JSON list of C-alpha atoms in Angstrom, two decimals:
[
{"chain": "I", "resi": 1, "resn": "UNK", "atom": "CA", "xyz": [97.13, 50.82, 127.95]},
{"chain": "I", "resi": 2, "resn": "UNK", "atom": "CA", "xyz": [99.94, 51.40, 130.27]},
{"chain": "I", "resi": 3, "resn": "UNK", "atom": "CA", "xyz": [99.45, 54.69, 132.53]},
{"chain": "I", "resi": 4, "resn": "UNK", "atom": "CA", "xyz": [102.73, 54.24, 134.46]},
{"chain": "I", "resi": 5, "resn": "UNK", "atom": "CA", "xyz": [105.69, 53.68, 131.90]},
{"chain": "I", "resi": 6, "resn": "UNK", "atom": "CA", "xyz": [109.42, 52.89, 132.62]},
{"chain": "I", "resi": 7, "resn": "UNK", "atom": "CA", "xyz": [110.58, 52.84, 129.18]},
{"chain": "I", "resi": 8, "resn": "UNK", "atom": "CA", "xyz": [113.97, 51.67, 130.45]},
{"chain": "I", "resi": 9, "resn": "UNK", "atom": "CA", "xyz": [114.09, 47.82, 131.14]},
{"chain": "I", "resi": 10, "resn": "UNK", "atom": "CA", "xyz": [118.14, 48.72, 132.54]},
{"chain": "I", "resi": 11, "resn": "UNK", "atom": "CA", "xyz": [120.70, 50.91, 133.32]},
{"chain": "I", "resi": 12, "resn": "UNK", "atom": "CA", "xyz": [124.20, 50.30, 134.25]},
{"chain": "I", "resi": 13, "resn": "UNK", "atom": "CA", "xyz": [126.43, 52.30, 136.28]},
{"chain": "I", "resi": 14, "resn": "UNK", "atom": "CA", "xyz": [129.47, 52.28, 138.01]},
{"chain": "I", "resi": 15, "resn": "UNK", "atom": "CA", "xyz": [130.00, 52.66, 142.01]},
{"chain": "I", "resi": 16, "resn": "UNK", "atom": "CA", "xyz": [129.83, 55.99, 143.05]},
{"chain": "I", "resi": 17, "resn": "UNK", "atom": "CA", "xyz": [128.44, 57.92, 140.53]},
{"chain": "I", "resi": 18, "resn": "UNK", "atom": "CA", "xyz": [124.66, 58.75, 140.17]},
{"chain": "I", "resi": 19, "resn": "UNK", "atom": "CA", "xyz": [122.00, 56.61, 139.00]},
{"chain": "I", "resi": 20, "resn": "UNK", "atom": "CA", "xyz": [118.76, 58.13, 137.26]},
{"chain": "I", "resi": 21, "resn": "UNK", "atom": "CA", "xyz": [116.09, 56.29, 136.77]},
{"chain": "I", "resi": 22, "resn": "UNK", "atom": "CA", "xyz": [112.83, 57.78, 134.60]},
{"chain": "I", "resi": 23, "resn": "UNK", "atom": "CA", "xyz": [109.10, 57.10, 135.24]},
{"chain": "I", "resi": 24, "resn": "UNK", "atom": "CA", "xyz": [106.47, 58.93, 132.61]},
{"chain": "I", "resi": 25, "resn": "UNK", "atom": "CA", "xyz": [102.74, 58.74, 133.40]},
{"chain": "I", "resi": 26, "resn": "UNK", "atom": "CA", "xyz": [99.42, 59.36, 131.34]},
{"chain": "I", "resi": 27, "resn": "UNK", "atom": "CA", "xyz": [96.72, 60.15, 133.92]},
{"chain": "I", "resi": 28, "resn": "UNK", "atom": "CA", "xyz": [97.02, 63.98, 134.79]},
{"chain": "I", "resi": 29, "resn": "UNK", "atom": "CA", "xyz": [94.44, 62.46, 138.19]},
{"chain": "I", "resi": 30, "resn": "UNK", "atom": "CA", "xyz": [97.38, 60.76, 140.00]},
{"chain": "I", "resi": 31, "resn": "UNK", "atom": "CA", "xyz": [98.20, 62.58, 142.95]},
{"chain": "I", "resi": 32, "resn": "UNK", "atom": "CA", "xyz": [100.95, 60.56, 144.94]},
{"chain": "I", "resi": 33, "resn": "UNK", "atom": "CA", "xyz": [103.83, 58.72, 143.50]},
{"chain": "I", "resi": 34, "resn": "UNK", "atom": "CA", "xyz": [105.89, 56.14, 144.98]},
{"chain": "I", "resi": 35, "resn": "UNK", "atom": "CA", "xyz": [109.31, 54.49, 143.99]},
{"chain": "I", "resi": 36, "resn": "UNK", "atom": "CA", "xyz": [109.57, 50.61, 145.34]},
{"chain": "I", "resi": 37, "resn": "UNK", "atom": "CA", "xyz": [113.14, 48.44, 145.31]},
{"chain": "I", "resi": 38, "resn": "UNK", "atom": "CA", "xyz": [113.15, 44.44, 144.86]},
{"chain": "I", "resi": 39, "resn": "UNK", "atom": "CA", "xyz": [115.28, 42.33, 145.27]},
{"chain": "I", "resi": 40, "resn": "UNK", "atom": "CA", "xyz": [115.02, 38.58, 144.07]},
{"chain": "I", "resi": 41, "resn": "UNK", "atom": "CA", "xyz": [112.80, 36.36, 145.74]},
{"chain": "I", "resi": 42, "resn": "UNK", "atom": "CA", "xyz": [111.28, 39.25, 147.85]},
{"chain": "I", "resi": 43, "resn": "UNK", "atom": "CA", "xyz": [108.48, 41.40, 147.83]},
{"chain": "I", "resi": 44, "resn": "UNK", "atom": "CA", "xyz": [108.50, 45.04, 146.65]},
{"chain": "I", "resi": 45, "resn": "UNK", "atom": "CA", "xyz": [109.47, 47.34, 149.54]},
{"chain": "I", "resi": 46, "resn": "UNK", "atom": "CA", "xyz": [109.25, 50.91, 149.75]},
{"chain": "I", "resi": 47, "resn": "UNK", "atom": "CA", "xyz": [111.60, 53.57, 149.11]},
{"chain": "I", "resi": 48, "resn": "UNK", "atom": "CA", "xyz": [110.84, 57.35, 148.74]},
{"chain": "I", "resi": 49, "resn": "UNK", "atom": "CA", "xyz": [107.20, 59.17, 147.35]},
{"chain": "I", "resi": 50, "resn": "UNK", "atom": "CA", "xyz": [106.40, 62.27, 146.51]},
{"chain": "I", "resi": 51, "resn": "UNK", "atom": "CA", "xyz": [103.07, 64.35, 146.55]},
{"chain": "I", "resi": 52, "resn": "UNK", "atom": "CA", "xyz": [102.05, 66.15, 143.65]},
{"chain": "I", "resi": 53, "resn": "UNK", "atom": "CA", "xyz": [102.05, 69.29, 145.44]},
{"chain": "I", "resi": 54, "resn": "UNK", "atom": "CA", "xyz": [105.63, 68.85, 145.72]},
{"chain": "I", "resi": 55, "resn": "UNK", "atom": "CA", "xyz": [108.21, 69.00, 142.79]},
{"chain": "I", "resi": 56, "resn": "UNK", "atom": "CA", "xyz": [111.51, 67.68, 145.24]},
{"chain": "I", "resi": 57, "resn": "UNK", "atom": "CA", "xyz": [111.56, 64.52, 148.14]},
{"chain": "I", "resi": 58, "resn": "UNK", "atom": "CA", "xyz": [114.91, 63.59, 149.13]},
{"chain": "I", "resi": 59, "resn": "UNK", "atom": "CA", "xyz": [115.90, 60.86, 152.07]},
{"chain": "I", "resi": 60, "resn": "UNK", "atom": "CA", "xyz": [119.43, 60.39, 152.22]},
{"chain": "I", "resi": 61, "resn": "UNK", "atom": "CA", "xyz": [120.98, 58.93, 149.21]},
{"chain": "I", "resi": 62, "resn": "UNK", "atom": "CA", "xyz": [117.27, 59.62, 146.96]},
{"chain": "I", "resi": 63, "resn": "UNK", "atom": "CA", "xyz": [116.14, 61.87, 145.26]},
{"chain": "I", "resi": 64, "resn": "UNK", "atom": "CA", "xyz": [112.76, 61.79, 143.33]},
{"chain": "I", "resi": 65, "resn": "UNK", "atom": "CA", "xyz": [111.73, 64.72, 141.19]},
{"chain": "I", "resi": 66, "resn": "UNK", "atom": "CA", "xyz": [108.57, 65.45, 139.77]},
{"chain": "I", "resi": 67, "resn": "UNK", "atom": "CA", "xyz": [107.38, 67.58, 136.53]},
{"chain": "I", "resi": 68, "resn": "UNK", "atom": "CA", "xyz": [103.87, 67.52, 136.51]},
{"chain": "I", "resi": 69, "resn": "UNK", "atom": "CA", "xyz": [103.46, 69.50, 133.41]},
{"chain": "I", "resi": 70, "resn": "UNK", "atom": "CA", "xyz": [105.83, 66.79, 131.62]},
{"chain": "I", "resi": 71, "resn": "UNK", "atom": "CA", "xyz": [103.80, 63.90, 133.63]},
{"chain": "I", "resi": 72, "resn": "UNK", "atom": "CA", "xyz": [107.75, 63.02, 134.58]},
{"chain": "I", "resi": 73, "resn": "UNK", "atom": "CA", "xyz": [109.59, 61.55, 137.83]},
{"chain": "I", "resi": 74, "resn": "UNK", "atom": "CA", "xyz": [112.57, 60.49, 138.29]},
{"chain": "I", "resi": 75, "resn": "UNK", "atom": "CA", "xyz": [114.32, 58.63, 140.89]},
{"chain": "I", "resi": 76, "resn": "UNK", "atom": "CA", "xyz": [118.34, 59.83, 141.58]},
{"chain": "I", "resi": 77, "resn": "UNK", "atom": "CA", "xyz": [120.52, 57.74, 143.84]},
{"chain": "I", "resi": 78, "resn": "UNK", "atom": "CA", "xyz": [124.01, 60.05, 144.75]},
{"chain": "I", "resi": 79, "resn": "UNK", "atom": "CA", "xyz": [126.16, 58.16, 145.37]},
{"chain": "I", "resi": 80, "resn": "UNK", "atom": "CA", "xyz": [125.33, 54.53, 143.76]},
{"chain": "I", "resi": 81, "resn": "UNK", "atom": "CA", "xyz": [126.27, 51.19, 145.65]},
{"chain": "I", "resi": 82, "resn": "UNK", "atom": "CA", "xyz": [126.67, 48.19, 144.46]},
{"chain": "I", "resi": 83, "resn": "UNK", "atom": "CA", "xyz": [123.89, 47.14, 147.14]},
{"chain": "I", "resi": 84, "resn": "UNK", "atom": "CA", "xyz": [121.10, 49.47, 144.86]},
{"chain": "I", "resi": 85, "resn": "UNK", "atom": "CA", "xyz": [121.86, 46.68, 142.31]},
{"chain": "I", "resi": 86, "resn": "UNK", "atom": "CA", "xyz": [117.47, 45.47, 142.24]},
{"chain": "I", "resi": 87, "resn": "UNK", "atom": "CA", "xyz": [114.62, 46.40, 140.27]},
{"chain": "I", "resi": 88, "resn": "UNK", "atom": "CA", "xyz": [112.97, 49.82, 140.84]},
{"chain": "I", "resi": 89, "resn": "UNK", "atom": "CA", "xyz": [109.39, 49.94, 140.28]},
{"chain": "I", "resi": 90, "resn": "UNK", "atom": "CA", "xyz": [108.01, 53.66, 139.79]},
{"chain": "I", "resi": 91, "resn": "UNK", "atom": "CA", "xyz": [103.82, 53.84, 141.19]},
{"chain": "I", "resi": 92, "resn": "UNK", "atom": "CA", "xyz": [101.27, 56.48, 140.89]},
{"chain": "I", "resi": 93, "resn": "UNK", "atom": "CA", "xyz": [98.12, 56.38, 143.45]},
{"chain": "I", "resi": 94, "resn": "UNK", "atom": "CA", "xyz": [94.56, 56.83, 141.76]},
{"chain": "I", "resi": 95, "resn": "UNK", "atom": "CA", "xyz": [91.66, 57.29, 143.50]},
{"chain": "I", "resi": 96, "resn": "UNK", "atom": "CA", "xyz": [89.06, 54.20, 143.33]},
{"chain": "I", "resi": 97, "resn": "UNK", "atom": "CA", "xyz": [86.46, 55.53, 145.02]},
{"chain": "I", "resi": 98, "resn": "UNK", "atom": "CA", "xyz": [85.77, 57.24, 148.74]},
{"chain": "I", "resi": 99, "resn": "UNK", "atom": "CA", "xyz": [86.64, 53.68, 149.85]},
{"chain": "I", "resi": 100, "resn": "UNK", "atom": "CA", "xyz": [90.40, 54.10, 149.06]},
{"chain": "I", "resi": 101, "resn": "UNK", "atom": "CA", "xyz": [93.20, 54.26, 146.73]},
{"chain": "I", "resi": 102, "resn": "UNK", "atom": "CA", "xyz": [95.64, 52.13, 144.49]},
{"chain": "I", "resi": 103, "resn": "UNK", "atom": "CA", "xyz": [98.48, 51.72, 143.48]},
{"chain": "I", "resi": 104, "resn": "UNK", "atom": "CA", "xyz": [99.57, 51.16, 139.66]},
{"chain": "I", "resi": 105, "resn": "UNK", "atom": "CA", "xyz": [102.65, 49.95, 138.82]},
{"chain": "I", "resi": 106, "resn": "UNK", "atom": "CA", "xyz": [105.22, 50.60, 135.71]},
{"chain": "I", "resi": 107, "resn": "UNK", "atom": "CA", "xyz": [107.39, 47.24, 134.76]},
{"chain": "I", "resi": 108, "resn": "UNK", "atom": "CA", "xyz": [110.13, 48.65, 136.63]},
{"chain": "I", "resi": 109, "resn": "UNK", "atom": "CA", "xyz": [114.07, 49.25, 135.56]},
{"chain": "I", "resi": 110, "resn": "UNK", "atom": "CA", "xyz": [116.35, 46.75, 136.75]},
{"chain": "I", "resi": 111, "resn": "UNK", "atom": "CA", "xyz": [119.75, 48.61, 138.07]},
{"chain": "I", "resi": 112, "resn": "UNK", "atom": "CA", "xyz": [123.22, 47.41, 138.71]},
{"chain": "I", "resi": 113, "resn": "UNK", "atom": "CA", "xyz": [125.82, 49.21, 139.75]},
{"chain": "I", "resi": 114, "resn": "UNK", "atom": "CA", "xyz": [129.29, 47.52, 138.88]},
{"chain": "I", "resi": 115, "resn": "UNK", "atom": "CA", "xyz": [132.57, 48.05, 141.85]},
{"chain": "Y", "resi": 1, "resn": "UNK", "atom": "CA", "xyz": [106.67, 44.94, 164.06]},
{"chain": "Y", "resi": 2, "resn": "UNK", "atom": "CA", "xyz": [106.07, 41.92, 162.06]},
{"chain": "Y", "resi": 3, "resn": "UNK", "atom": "CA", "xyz": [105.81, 42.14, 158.21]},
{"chain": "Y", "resi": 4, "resn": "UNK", "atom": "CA", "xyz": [103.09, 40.90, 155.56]},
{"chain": "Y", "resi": 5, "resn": "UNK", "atom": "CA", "xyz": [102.96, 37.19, 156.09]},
{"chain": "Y", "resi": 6, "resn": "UNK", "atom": "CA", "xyz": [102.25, 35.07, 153.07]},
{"chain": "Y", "resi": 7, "resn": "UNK", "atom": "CA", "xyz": [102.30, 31.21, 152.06]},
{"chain": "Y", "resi": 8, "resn": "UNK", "atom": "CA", "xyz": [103.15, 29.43, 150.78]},
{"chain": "Y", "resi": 9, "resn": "UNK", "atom": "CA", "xyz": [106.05, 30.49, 149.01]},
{"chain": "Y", "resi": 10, "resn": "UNK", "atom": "CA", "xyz": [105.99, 28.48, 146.19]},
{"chain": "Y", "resi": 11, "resn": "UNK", "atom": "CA", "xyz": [103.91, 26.02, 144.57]},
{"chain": "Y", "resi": 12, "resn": "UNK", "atom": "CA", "xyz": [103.64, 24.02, 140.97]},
{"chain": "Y", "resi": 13, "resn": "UNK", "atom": "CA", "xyz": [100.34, 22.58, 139.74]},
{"chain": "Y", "resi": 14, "resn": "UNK", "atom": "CA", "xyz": [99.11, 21.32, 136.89]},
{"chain": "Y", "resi": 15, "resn": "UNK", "atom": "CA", "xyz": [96.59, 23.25, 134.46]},
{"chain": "Y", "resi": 16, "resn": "UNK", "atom": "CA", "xyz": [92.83, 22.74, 135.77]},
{"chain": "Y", "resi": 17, "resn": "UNK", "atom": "CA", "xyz": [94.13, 22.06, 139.34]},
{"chain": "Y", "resi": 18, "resn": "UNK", "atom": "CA", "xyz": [92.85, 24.58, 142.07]},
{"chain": "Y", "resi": 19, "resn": "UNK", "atom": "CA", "xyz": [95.59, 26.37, 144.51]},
{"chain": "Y", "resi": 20, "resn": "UNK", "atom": "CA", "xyz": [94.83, 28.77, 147.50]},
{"chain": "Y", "resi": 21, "resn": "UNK", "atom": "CA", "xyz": [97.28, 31.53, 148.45]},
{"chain": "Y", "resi": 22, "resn": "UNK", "atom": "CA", "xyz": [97.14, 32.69, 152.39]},
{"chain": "Y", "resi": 23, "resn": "UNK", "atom": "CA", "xyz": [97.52, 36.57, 153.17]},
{"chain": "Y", "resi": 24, "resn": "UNK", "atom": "CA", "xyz": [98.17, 37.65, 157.06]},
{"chain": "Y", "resi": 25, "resn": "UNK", "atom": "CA", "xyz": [98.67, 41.55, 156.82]},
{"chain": "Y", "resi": 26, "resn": "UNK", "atom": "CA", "xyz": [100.10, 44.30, 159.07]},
{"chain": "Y", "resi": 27, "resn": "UNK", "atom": "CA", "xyz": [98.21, 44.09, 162.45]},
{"chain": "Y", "resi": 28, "resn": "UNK", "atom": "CA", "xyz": [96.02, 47.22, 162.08]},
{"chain": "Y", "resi": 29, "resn": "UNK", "atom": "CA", "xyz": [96.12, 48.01, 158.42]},
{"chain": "Y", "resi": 30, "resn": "UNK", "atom": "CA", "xyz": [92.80, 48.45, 157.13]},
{"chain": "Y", "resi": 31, "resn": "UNK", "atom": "CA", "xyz": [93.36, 47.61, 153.42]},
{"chain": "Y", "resi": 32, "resn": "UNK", "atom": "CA", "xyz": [94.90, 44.53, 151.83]},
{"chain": "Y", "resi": 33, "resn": "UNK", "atom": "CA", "xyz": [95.93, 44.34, 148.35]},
{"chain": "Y", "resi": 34, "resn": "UNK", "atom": "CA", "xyz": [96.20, 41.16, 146.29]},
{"chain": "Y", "resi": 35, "resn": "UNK", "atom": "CA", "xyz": [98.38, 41.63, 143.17]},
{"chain": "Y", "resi": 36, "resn": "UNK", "atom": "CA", "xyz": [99.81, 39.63, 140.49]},
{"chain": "Y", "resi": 37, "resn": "UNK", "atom": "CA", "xyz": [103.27, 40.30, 139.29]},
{"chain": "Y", "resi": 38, "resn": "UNK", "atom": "CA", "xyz": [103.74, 38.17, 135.70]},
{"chain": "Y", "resi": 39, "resn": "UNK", "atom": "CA", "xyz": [107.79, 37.58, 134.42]},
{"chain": "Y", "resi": 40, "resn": "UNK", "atom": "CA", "xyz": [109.02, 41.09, 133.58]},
{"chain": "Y", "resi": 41, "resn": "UNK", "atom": "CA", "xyz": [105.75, 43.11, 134.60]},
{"chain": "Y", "resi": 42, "resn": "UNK", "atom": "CA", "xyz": [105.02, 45.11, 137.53]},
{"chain": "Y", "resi": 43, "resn": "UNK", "atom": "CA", "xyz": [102.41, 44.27, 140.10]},
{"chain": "Y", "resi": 44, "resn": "UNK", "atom": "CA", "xyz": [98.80, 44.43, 138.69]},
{"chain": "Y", "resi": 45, "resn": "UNK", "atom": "CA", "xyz": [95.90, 45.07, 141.12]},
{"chain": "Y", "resi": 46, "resn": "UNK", "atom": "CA", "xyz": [93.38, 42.16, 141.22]},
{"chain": "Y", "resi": 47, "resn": "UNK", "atom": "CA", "xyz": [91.67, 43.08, 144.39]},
{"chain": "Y", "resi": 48, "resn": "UNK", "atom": "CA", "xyz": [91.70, 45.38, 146.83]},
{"chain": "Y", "resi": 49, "resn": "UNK", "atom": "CA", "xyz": [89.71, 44.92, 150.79]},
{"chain": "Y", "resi": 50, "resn": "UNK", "atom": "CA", "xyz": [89.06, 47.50, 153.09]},
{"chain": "Y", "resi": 51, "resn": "UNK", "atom": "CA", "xyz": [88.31, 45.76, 155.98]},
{"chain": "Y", "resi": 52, "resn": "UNK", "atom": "CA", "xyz": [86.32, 43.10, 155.15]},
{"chain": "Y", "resi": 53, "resn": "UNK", "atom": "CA", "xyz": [84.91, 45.22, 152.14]},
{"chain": "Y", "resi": 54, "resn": "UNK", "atom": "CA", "xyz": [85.70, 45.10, 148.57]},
{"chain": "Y", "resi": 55, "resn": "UNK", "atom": "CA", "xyz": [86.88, 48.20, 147.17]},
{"chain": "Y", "resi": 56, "resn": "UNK", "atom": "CA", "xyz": [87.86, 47.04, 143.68]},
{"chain": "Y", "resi": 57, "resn": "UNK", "atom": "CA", "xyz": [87.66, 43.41, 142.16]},
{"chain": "Y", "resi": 58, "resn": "UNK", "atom": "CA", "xyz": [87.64, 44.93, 138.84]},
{"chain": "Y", "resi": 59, "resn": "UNK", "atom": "CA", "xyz": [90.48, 43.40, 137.25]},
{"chain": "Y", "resi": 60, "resn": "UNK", "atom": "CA", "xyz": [90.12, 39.69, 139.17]},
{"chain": "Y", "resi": 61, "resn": "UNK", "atom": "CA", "xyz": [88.87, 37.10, 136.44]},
{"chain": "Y", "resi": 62, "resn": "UNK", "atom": "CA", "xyz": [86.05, 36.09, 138.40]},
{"chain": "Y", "resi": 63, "resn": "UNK", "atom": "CA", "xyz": [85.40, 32.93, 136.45]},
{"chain": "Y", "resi": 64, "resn": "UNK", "atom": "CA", "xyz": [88.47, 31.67, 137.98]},
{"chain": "Y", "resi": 65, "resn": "UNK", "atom": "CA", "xyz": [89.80, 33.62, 140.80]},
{"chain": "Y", "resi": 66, "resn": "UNK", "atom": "CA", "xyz": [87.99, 34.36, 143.94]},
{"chain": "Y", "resi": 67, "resn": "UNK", "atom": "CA", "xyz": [89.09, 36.28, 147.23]},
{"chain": "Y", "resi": 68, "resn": "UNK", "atom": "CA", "xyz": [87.82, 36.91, 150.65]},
{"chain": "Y", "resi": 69, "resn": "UNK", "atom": "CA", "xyz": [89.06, 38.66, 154.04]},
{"chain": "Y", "resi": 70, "resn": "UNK", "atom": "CA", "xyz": [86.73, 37.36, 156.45]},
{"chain": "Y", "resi": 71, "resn": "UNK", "atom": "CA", "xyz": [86.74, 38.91, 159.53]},
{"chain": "Y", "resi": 72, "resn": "UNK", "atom": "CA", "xyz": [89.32, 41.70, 158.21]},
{"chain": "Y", "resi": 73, "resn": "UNK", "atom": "CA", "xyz": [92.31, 40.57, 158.59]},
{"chain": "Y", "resi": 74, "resn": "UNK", "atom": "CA", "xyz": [93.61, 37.53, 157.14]},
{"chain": "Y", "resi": 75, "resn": "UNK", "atom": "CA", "xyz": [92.92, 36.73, 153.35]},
{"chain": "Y", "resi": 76, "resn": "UNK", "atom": "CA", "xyz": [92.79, 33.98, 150.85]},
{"chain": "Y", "resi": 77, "resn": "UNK", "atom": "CA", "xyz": [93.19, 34.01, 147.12]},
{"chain": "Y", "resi": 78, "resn": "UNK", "atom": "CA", "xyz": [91.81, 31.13, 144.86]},
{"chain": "Y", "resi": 79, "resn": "UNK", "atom": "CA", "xyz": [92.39, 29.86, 141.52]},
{"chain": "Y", "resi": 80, "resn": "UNK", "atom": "CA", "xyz": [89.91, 27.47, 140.30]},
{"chain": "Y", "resi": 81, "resn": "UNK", "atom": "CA", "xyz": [90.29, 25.82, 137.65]},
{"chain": "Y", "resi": 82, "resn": "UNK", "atom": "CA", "xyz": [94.54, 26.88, 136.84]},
{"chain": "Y", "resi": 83, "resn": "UNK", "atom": "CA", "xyz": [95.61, 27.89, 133.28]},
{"chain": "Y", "resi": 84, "resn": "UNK", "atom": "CA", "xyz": [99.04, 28.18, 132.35]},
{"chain": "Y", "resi": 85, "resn": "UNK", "atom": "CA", "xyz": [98.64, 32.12, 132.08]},
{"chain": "Y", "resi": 86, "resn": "UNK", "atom": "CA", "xyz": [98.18, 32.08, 135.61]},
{"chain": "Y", "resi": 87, "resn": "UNK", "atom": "CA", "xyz": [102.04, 31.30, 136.23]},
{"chain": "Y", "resi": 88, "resn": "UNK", "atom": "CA", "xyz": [102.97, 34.67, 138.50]},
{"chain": "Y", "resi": 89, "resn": "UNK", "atom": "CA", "xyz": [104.26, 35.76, 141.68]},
{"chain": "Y", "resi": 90, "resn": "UNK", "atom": "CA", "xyz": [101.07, 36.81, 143.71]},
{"chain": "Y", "resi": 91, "resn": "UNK", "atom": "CA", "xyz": [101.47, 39.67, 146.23]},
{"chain": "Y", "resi": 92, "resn": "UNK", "atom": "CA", "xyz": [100.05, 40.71, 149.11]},
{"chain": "Y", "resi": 93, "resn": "UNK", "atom": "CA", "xyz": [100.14, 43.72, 150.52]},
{"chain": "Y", "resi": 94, "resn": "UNK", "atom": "CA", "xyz": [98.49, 45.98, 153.45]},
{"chain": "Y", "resi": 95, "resn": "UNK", "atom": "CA", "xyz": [98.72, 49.85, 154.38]},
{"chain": "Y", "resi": 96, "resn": "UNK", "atom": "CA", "xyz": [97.64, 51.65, 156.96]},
{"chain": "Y", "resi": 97, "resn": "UNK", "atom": "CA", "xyz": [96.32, 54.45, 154.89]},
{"chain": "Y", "resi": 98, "resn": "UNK", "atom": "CA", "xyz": [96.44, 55.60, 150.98]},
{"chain": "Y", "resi": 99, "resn": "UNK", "atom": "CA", "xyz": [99.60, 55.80, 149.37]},
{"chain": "Y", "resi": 100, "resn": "UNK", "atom": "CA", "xyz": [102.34, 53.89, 150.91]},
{"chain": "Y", "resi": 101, "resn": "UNK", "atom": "CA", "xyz": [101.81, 49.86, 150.86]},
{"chain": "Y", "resi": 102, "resn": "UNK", "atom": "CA", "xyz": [103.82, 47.28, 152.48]},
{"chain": "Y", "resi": 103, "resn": "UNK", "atom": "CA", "xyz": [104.39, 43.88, 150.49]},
{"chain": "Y", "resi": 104, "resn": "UNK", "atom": "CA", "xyz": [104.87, 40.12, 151.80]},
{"chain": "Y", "resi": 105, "resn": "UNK", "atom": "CA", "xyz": [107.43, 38.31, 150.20]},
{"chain": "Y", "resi": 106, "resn": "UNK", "atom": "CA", "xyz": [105.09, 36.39, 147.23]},
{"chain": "Y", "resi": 107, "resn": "UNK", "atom": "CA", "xyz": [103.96, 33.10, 146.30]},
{"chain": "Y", "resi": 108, "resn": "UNK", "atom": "CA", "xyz": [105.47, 31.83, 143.10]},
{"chain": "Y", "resi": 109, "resn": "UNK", "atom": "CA", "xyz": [102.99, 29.98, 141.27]},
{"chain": "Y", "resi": 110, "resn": "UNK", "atom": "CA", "xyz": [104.13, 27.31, 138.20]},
{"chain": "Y", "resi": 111, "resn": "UNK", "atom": "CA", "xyz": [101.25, 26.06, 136.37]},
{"chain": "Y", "resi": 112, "resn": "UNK", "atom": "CA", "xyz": [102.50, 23.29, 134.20]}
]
């Protein structure tokens, strides 16, 4: 049962214009979201969160939005480069225990953006 | 400041073989993360340390994988014996506090 879903395996987009890319999630207890980037052969590395307290985060280029009533983010890159071409992973934090927190994982949208 | 270390960075055994993955996180990050990232999944959580401490093992098959962070820092992950479901890129990864983890670079694991 998947509690972080990208329901979009890909998206293609052209240089310049803006890239959206959509994260839903089932467990109304996540409290801290997290968008990652990969590229091939590399690890996961981070690029923007957001608290749930929060419905905006923007650094630079990003953008992630969150609609906690629609258990929504989504991640907007303005403009797109042809260097954003990776896989975006979307995570939401849960709470384990007083010992710490996790981080589950959605199976992540693979963008290219085409010069 | 130096990144998650891991190795090695790839490695093909046969089925029933054992294989040991290394972990050396972020000096001064409490918790380390070992996840496994199958062919067109995202990472899933096998076991998370904090410190030397297990926080949650829950999803770690136990029969055949086993983990330890002696001392808290460095890490190893075992498979033992290898099934061809085991074929993943294994992650490690350390943060400093909830929320934001940082990742190593994987170990690519072929089980033939």
């Amino acid at each position: 049962d998947q509690q972080v879903k990208q329901n979009s395996p890909s998206l293609s987009v052209q240089e310049g214009r803006i890239s959206i890319l959509n994260c839903d999630y089932t467990n109304s207890m996540f409290d801290y979201f997290l968008w990652y980037k990969k590229y091939p052969a590399e690890g996961p590395t981070f690029l923007i969160s957001i608290s749930s307290i929060k419905d905006k985060n923007e650094d630079g280029r990003f953008t992630v939005f969150l609609n906690k009533s629609a258990k929504h983010l989504s991640l907007h890159i303005v403009p797109s480069q042809p260097g954003d071409s990776a896989v975006y992973f979307c995570a939401a934090s849960e709470r384990l225990n007083q010992a710490g927190t996790a981080l589950i994982f959605g199976k992540g949208t693979t963008l290219s953006v085409s010069s | 400041e130096a990144g998650v270390a891991q190795s090695p960075r790839y490695k093909i055994i046969e089925k029933r073989q054992s294989v040991a993955f290394w972990c050396n996180p972020i000096s001064g990050h409490a918790t380390l993360y070992w996840y496994q990232q199958i062919l067109g999944q995202g990472p899933k959580l096998l076991i998370q340390f904090q410190n030397n401490g297990v926080v949650d093992d829950s999803q770690l098959p136990k029969d055949r994988f086993s983990a330890e962070r002696l001392k808290g820092v460095d890490s190893t992950l075992k498979i033992q014996p290898a099934k061809l479901e085991d074929s993943a890129v294994y992650l490690c990864a350390s943060s400093f506090r909830d929320g934001e983890a940082f990742f190593g670079q994987g170990t690519r694991l072929t089980v033939v």
